[in-house]
Amino acid sequence: MVRTAYVVTAAVIITALVVGGGAWYFLSPAPPADVLEIYHWWTSGGEKAAIDALVDVFIDEYPDTAVIQSPVAGGAGYVMKAVMKSLVLAGEAPDAFQMHAGYEGKPYFDAGYLEAISDLWEEEEWEDAFPEVVRDMVNFEGEYYAVPVNIHRPNVVWYNKPLLDAKGIDPTTLTTWDKFFDACETLRGPQGPPLEYPIALGDVGKWTDTHVLEQIIAGEGIDFYEDWINGEVTSATNTKLLSALETFKTYLGYVNTDHSALTWDEAIKRVITGDAAFSVMGDWANGEFYVANKVYGTDYGTFPTPGTSGMYGLVIDCFQHPKGVKHPENSLNWLRVVGSKEGQDTFNPIKGSIAARLDADETKYGAYQKAAIADFKAATYLYPSVAHGSGAPEAFAAELDDIMSAFVTNKDVSAAAAALTDATTDASDDYTIVWSLD
Ligand code: GAL
């Protein structure tokens, strides 16, 4: 006789059969389903395809665990970061959530919300698998607290190849901002279809403004960038800071006027469709070209943001093991997959990033990423991104987005320089990491 049918797992059914002497009835309600809940902000076409593929690797490995993805839309986590803070504070941390390596995890670490996972690192032999620069960014006071899934490069200009070809522009020559702005003038010019706004920007969420400034600052030289992230650029008359802001101002003269209504991926779509020639964006943009079936080298191409050839910015996504999660074992299993070779070589080819691991199977990566892997290996300087949480304290980074968003509207160089240096001074106690980039 069938009384109540709570179908859970094979193990529960077998137990019920044994207890019931072969009869199909269940004496007690089934235990709650075995669940893993993760939060992330990967909601654009390319981002979603990548995280779904990573979740599939997990499901193959742990078929009895149901995965609940809780995506919070908003590039660079500009919405999710706040959501996550309230959840963690309320004791409702999910089993794992997307977070950038470096400073972004510090407030959680300082407040005691993260579990050390050095044992897991040892068990999985990750010390040998990840480069030192990456390891250091997920290690606080000698213990590991997170697992990196990728390395994204932020200092990339994406271009529409047919548009540049039509105007006779050779992208390999665009190595300085002056040459880049000359190319923008050419794109505007009479020969071929005129493009009034050659650069696509979508600054919904403000972070893309910071993103562009950051790459311009990197182009001012690694020493200046290092000073900036170490909190040492405190004078509003600093010539390199002023020069970076002037460059950004010129850049804005070539940007679409509806930028505040576009998200980052909508801006990339304009390059895909040929409504714009250029966009400065991290290489998650490659995921958008990928889902649009565009071919690298034929439809689109890339070059390092002017002044940063030989430099590789670091945007590193990771997951952690928050304290007191509902499904601790599943949380650790998720981290195992995140840090695994198979997980990384499944996720990153779609995402646009390169693996954080050193042993990636390069044959699985497309043409852009093969070049990125080579650039990473050959890079003279690596620099952690501020726009993406790693390089500078949160107190400064949060201000930065507002300052840059105001700048994009008022284009007031000295006001922005004053606001930036004030923000650095205000956050001076929080600069606890001393970066050494050369
Ligand atoms: C970055 C993140 C990337 C990508 C991007 C746009 O902060 O590291 O993985 O998703 O935001 O959302």
JSON list of C-alpha atoms and ligand atoms in Angstrom, two decimals, residues 41-44 47 74-77 81 98-100 104 150 152 207 264 281 284 315-317 347 351 353 387-389, ligand 1:
[
{"chain": "A", "resi": 41, "resn": "TRP", "atom": "CA", "xyz": [26.41, 38.21, -10.78]},
{"chain": "A", "resi": 42, "resn": "TRP", "atom": "CA", "xyz": [27.00, 36.35, -14.01]},
{"chain": "A", "resi": 43, "resn": "THR", "atom": "CA", "xyz": [23.86, 37.21, -15.95]},
{"chain": "A", "resi": 44, "resn": "SER", "atom": "CA", "xyz": [25.02, 38.49, -19.36]},
{"chain": "A", "resi": 47, "resn": "GLU", "atom": "CA", "xyz": [28.65, 35.04, -18.21]},
{"chain": "A", "resi": 74, "resn": "GLY", "atom": "CA", "xyz": [24.64, 44.01, -12.23]},
{"chain": "A", "resi": 75, "resn": "GLY", "atom": "CA", "xyz": [28.11, 43.87, -13.78]},
{"chain": "A", "resi": 76, "resn": "ALA", "atom": "CA", "xyz": [31.13, 43.75, -11.48]},
{"chain": "A", "resi": 77, "resn": "GLY", "atom": "CA", "xyz": [28.74, 42.89, -8.66]},
{"chain": "A", "resi": 81, "resn": "LYS", "atom": "CA", "xyz": [28.00, 43.14, -3.19]},
{"chain": "A", "resi": 98, "resn": "GLN", "atom": "CA", "xyz": [31.32, 35.21, -6.05]},
{"chain": "A", "resi": 99, "resn": "MET", "atom": "CA", "xyz": [33.93, 37.58, -4.70]},
{"chain": "A", "resi": 100, "resn": "HIS", "atom": "CA", "xyz": [37.10, 39.16, -6.02]},
{"chain": "A", "resi": 104, "resn": "GLU", "atom": "CA", "xyz": [37.27, 42.57, -1.37]},
{"chain": "A", "resi": 150, "resn": "ASN", "atom": "CA", "xyz": [39.96, 32.57, -13.24]},
{"chain": "A", "resi": 152, "resn": "HIS", "atom": "CA", "xyz": [40.46, 38.19, -16.29]},
{"chain": "A", "resi": 207, "resn": "TRP", "atom": "CA", "xyz": [32.04, 50.85, -12.32]},
{"chain": "A", "resi": 264, "resn": "TRP", "atom": "CA", "xyz": [28.67, 47.04, -20.16]},
{"chain": "A", "resi": 281, "resn": "MET", "atom": "CA", "xyz": [36.49, 46.35, -21.18]},
{"chain": "A", "resi": 284, "resn": "TRP", "atom": "CA", "xyz": [34.61, 38.89, -20.02]},
{"chain": "A", "resi": 315, "resn": "VAL", "atom": "CA", "xyz": [40.67, 40.58, -12.09]},
{"chain": "A", "resi": 316, "resn": "ILE", "atom": "CA", "xyz": [40.27, 37.37, -10.15]},
{"chain": "A", "resi": 317, "resn": "ASP", "atom": "CA", "xyz": [36.92, 35.84, -9.30]},
{"chain": "A", "resi": 347, "resn": "PHE", "atom": "CA", "xyz": [34.36, 27.64, -17.30]},
{"chain": "A", "resi": 351, "resn": "LYS", "atom": "CA", "xyz": [33.95, 33.18, -19.86]},
{"chain": "A", "resi": 353, "resn": "SER", "atom": "CA", "xyz": [39.24, 34.58, -18.85]},
{"chain": "A", "resi": 387, "resn": "ALA", "atom": "CA", "xyz": [37.61, 48.66, -10.11]},
{"chain": "A", "resi": 388, "resn": "HIS", "atom": "CA", "xyz": [37.21, 44.93, -9.49]},
{"chain": "A", "resi": 389, "resn": "GLY", "atom": "CA", "xyz": [37.83, 44.77, -5.79]},
{"chain": "B", "resi": 1, "resn": "GAL", "atom": "C1", "xyz": [33.91, 41.46, -13.01]},
{"chain": "B", "resi": 1, "resn": "GAL", "atom": "C2", "xyz": [34.01, 39.97, -12.81]},
{"chain": "B", "resi": 1, "resn": "GAL", "atom": "C3", "xyz": [33.90, 39.28, -14.12]},
{"chain": "B", "resi": 1, "resn": "GAL", "atom": "C4", "xyz": [32.75, 39.81, -14.95]},
{"chain": "B", "resi": 1, "resn": "GAL", "atom": "C5", "xyz": [32.57, 41.32, -14.87]},
{"chain": "B", "resi": 1, "resn": "GAL", "atom": "C6", "xyz": [31.28, 41.87, -15.44]},
{"chain": "B", "resi": 1, "resn": "GAL", "atom": "O1", "xyz": [34.00, 42.13, -11.79]},
{"chain": "B", "resi": 1, "resn": "GAL", "atom": "O2", "xyz": [35.24, 39.68, -12.21]},
{"chain": "B", "resi": 1, "resn": "GAL", "atom": "O3", "xyz": [33.81, 37.90, -13.92]},
{"chain": "B", "resi": 1, "resn": "GAL", "atom": "O4", "xyz": [31.64, 39.11, -14.61]},
{"chain": "B", "resi": 1, "resn": "GAL", "atom": "O5", "xyz": [32.66, 41.78, -13.56]},
{"chain": "B", "resi": 1, "resn": "GAL", "atom": "O6", "xyz": [30.16, 41.46, -14.74]}
]
